[in-house]
Amino acid sequence: MRPTPSRRATATGALIAAAALLAVGMQGGAATAAPEAASAAPAAAVKGADPGALPAKLSPAQRAELLREANATKAATADELGLGATEKLVVRDVVKDVDGTTHTRYERTLDGLPVLGGDLVVAESKSGKTEGVTKASRATGAQLKAVGTTADVAPATAEKQALTAARADGSKSTEASKAPRKVVWAASGTPQLAYETVVGGLQHDGTPNELHVITDATSGAKVFEWQAIETGTGNTQYSGQVTLGTSGSGSSYNLTDSTRGNHKTYNLNRGTSGTGTLFSGPDDVWGNGSASNTETAAADAHYGAAETWDFYKNVMGRTGIKGDGVGAYSRVHYGNSYVNAFWSDSCFCMTYGDGSGNAAPLTSLDVAAHEMTHGVTSNTAGLNYSGESGGLNEATSDIFAAGVEFYSNTTTDPGDYLVGEKIDINGDGTPLRYMDKPSKDGASKDSWYSGLGSVDVHYSSGPANHFFYLLSEGSGAKTVNGVSYNSPTSDGLPVTGIGRDKALQIWFKALTTKFTSTTNYAAARTGTLAVAGELYGTTSAEYTAVANAWAGIAVGSRPGGTDPGGTVFQNTTVKAIADRSTTSFPVVVSGLTGNAPSDLSVAVNISHTYRGDLVLDLVAPDGTAYRLKNSSSSDSADNVVATYTVNASSETANGTWNLKVQDVYSGDTGTFNSVKLTF
């Protein structure tokens, strides 16, 4: 890209979702300039990390100034990125590293219409040089330019279709809560004109409904849908006696935490709409530790919000969900015997039911952190709440919920790698989810497989939770804080953990600087490896551990070693794949006798924005080519992360084998990450 002098030497989107803890329904003004932050968040400077690559601790005023600067230069940024004359950028978020690198997240519009799935992140050095761009969609400028803005179907058709989809989820709404709006839908591949319709009401279990339905504006067919309700001194029920941030004096107090963005906690009193009533009282003592006291659940929720706020501020350097110092609010006593909790973008709030028989409110510390983290994800990566990105969204909430528990370190609820262990959803004392072996809950998946994206997001989160546990603690049997774990790997090989603090930092930086609305498991691997390289170097133990932990859940390959049943030879030298090019990646095999096996395993990991562009062949030492993958103009998914089996029994094993990669279409590029042959 050409340099743009006006960009940030002084300074240079995504689908919104909101979430519930349990699976329900279908899947589906200028600020004044502030001094530049020069240090990482206090607890974030984990041992061995490059201090310059760590997130800087920004005050709300400093973040506001970065946003102002990004807005002032967004036209120049659009020009540098080669956007068309009718495309515009909308600044969504900015984060900054200690060394001055900025990561600016943008959404796009086309002729004034939102481009859903068109979000991107631009990384820029302190001097204003663009260092990288991460896009949620492979759509080219030519493809976007070809999208017309005149619809062939009426908005009423889209609304009717959306109402039908919502009824299947339990909604009794007879009209959309938001009228259909024209959008450009780019998240699924080729951009197209569409309508986005939002339907409200309630789902089957009483959870509020905010179903977003995307309808093709040419054919009237449903293209996509997602649910935007993401299901996910106090005497508390779960954390014992704690100190709460409150307001008032004398004989009048209320649950307003003036030190944490004025976070407030409200009583819905069994209602299912509105804000409720702010908890207030004649003294500054809240609850008695029993669910029968209405203030107890409020104390738990208020405490959970405070601890989560402190974790993000003190560990990750992010002040508030949006990084702007503004608090969300909490609502407790939602519905009657409602067994769930959820975050909603529309109210910017966390909501908690009282559980079965109104005896076990879902207000434990990890549940509160889980729901509040949905807000952080929505305001950073904006991971679509559907498919593999939805599983990563849910896992992100579980991962940082564990981080908050360990950070809080209360005697009654010490840190663990269990989810919802205090609220007894199952009625038998077992947790809702397990991170060391997710399948122990009977539904979550331990490892990635090709059909994972069709699984409910609360269960497709399992592999990412498993990855985080392996990266933190390693595989095998161990005890942490009195809890016994025994984590297996998909390839049967051990993983050595790097510690929870490093794992949390890697995931957070990837979330805020590498992930987009459409990130899937393969792209999450690429993003976390990139972050590990920035923080620790690509030859570090931490980088290797990230690769091994992903391999431990069947995403990508290990840097080396022997797999069960065979000897591994591989090439892990990362190299760019140019557009419309042919590149060979050699693997030298030596020390073997005889011929190659009839089931030679070829594990390929390539990051690419349109894998249908690629033709893959394994070329034997004598020049014989074995086709692994053909190109396909309709295969619009990202990345090639796959293992192929080749009958190479007629080939001598020793010699130089090559993975030949042909990019046969124009418009997309990628990166070779690794190829592994197992003999």
PDB file of C-alpha atoms in Angstrom, residues 244-246 254-257 262-268 275-280 286 294-306 328-333 349-352 363:
ATOM      1  CA  LEU A 244     -19.732  -3.374  47.125  1.00  0.00           C
ATOM      2  CA  GLY A 245     -19.444  -0.026  45.371  1.00  0.00           C
ATOM      3  CA  THR A 246     -22.566   1.921  46.323  1.00  0.00           C
ATOM      4  CA  ASN A 254     -28.501   2.580  46.452  1.00  0.00           C
ATOM      5  CA  LEU A 255     -26.633   0.106  44.251  1.00  0.00           C
ATOM      6  CA  THR A 256     -24.829   2.616  42.051  1.00  0.00           C
ATOM      7  CA  ASP A 257     -21.087   2.026  41.733  1.00  0.00           C
ATOM      8  CA  ASN A 262     -21.936   4.275  37.543  1.00  0.00           C
ATOM      9  CA  HIS A 263     -22.927   0.644  37.115  1.00  0.00           C
ATOM     10  CA  LYS A 264     -26.390   0.152  38.632  1.00  0.00           C
ATOM     11  CA  THR A 265     -28.316  -2.930  39.708  1.00  0.00           C
ATOM     12  CA  TYR A 266     -32.114  -3.034  39.302  1.00  0.00           C
ATOM     13  CA  ASN A 267     -34.943  -5.268  40.535  1.00  0.00           C
ATOM     14  CA  LEU A 268     -37.270  -6.523  37.779  1.00  0.00           C
ATOM     15  CA  THR A 275     -35.352  -1.411  33.556  1.00  0.00           C
ATOM     16  CA  GLY A 276     -36.956  -2.214  36.876  1.00  0.00           C
ATOM     17  CA  THR A 277     -36.408  -0.437  40.177  1.00  0.00           C
ATOM     18  CA  LEU A 278     -32.978   0.621  41.397  1.00  0.00           C
ATOM     19  CA  PHE A 279     -32.101  -1.235  44.598  1.00  0.00           C
ATOM     20  CA  SER A 280     -32.089   1.213  47.500  1.00  0.00           C
ATOM     21  CA  TRP A 286     -27.265  -5.752  51.011  1.00  0.00           C
ATOM     22  CA  THR A 294     -34.319 -10.116  47.168  1.00  0.00           C
ATOM     23  CA  GLU A 295     -31.145  -8.118  47.859  1.00  0.00           C
ATOM     24  CA  THR A 296     -28.926 -11.214  47.858  1.00  0.00           C
ATOM     25  CA  ALA A 297     -29.081 -11.790  44.104  1.00  0.00           C
ATOM     26  CA  ALA A 298     -28.520  -8.058  43.631  1.00  0.00           C
ATOM     27  CA  ALA A 299     -25.386  -8.220  45.802  1.00  0.00           C
ATOM     28  CA  ASP A 300     -24.017 -11.134  43.753  1.00  0.00           C
ATOM     29  CA  ALA A 301     -24.725  -9.446  40.406  1.00  0.00           C
ATOM     30  CA  HIS A 302     -23.336  -6.096  41.573  1.00  0.00           C
ATOM     31  CA  TYR A 303     -20.186  -7.761  42.893  1.00  0.00           C
ATOM     32  CA  GLY A 304     -19.721  -9.796  39.688  1.00  0.00           C
ATOM     33  CA  ALA A 305     -19.939  -6.659  37.561  1.00  0.00           C
ATOM     34  CA  ALA A 306     -17.397  -4.876  39.788  1.00  0.00           C
ATOM     35  CA  ALA A 328     -23.502  -1.158  31.863  1.00  0.00           C
ATOM     36  CA  TYR A 329     -26.267  -2.104  34.310  1.00  0.00           C
ATOM     37  CA  SER A 330     -27.630  -5.312  35.797  1.00  0.00           C
ATOM     38  CA  ARG A 331     -31.205  -6.533  36.175  1.00  0.00           C
ATOM     39  CA  VAL A 332     -32.069  -9.349  38.615  1.00  0.00           C
ATOM     40  CA  HIS A 333     -35.250 -11.320  39.354  1.00  0.00           C
ATOM     41  CA  CYS A 349     -27.147  -4.675  30.292  1.00  0.00           C
ATOM     42  CA  MET A 350     -26.852  -8.059  32.008  1.00  0.00           C
ATOM     43  CA  THR A 351     -30.044  -9.844  33.119  1.00  0.00           C
ATOM     44  CA  TYR A 352     -30.408 -12.751  35.550  1.00  0.00           C
ATOM     45  CA  THR A 363     -25.780 -14.540  39.596  1.00  0.00           C
TER      46      THR A 363
END
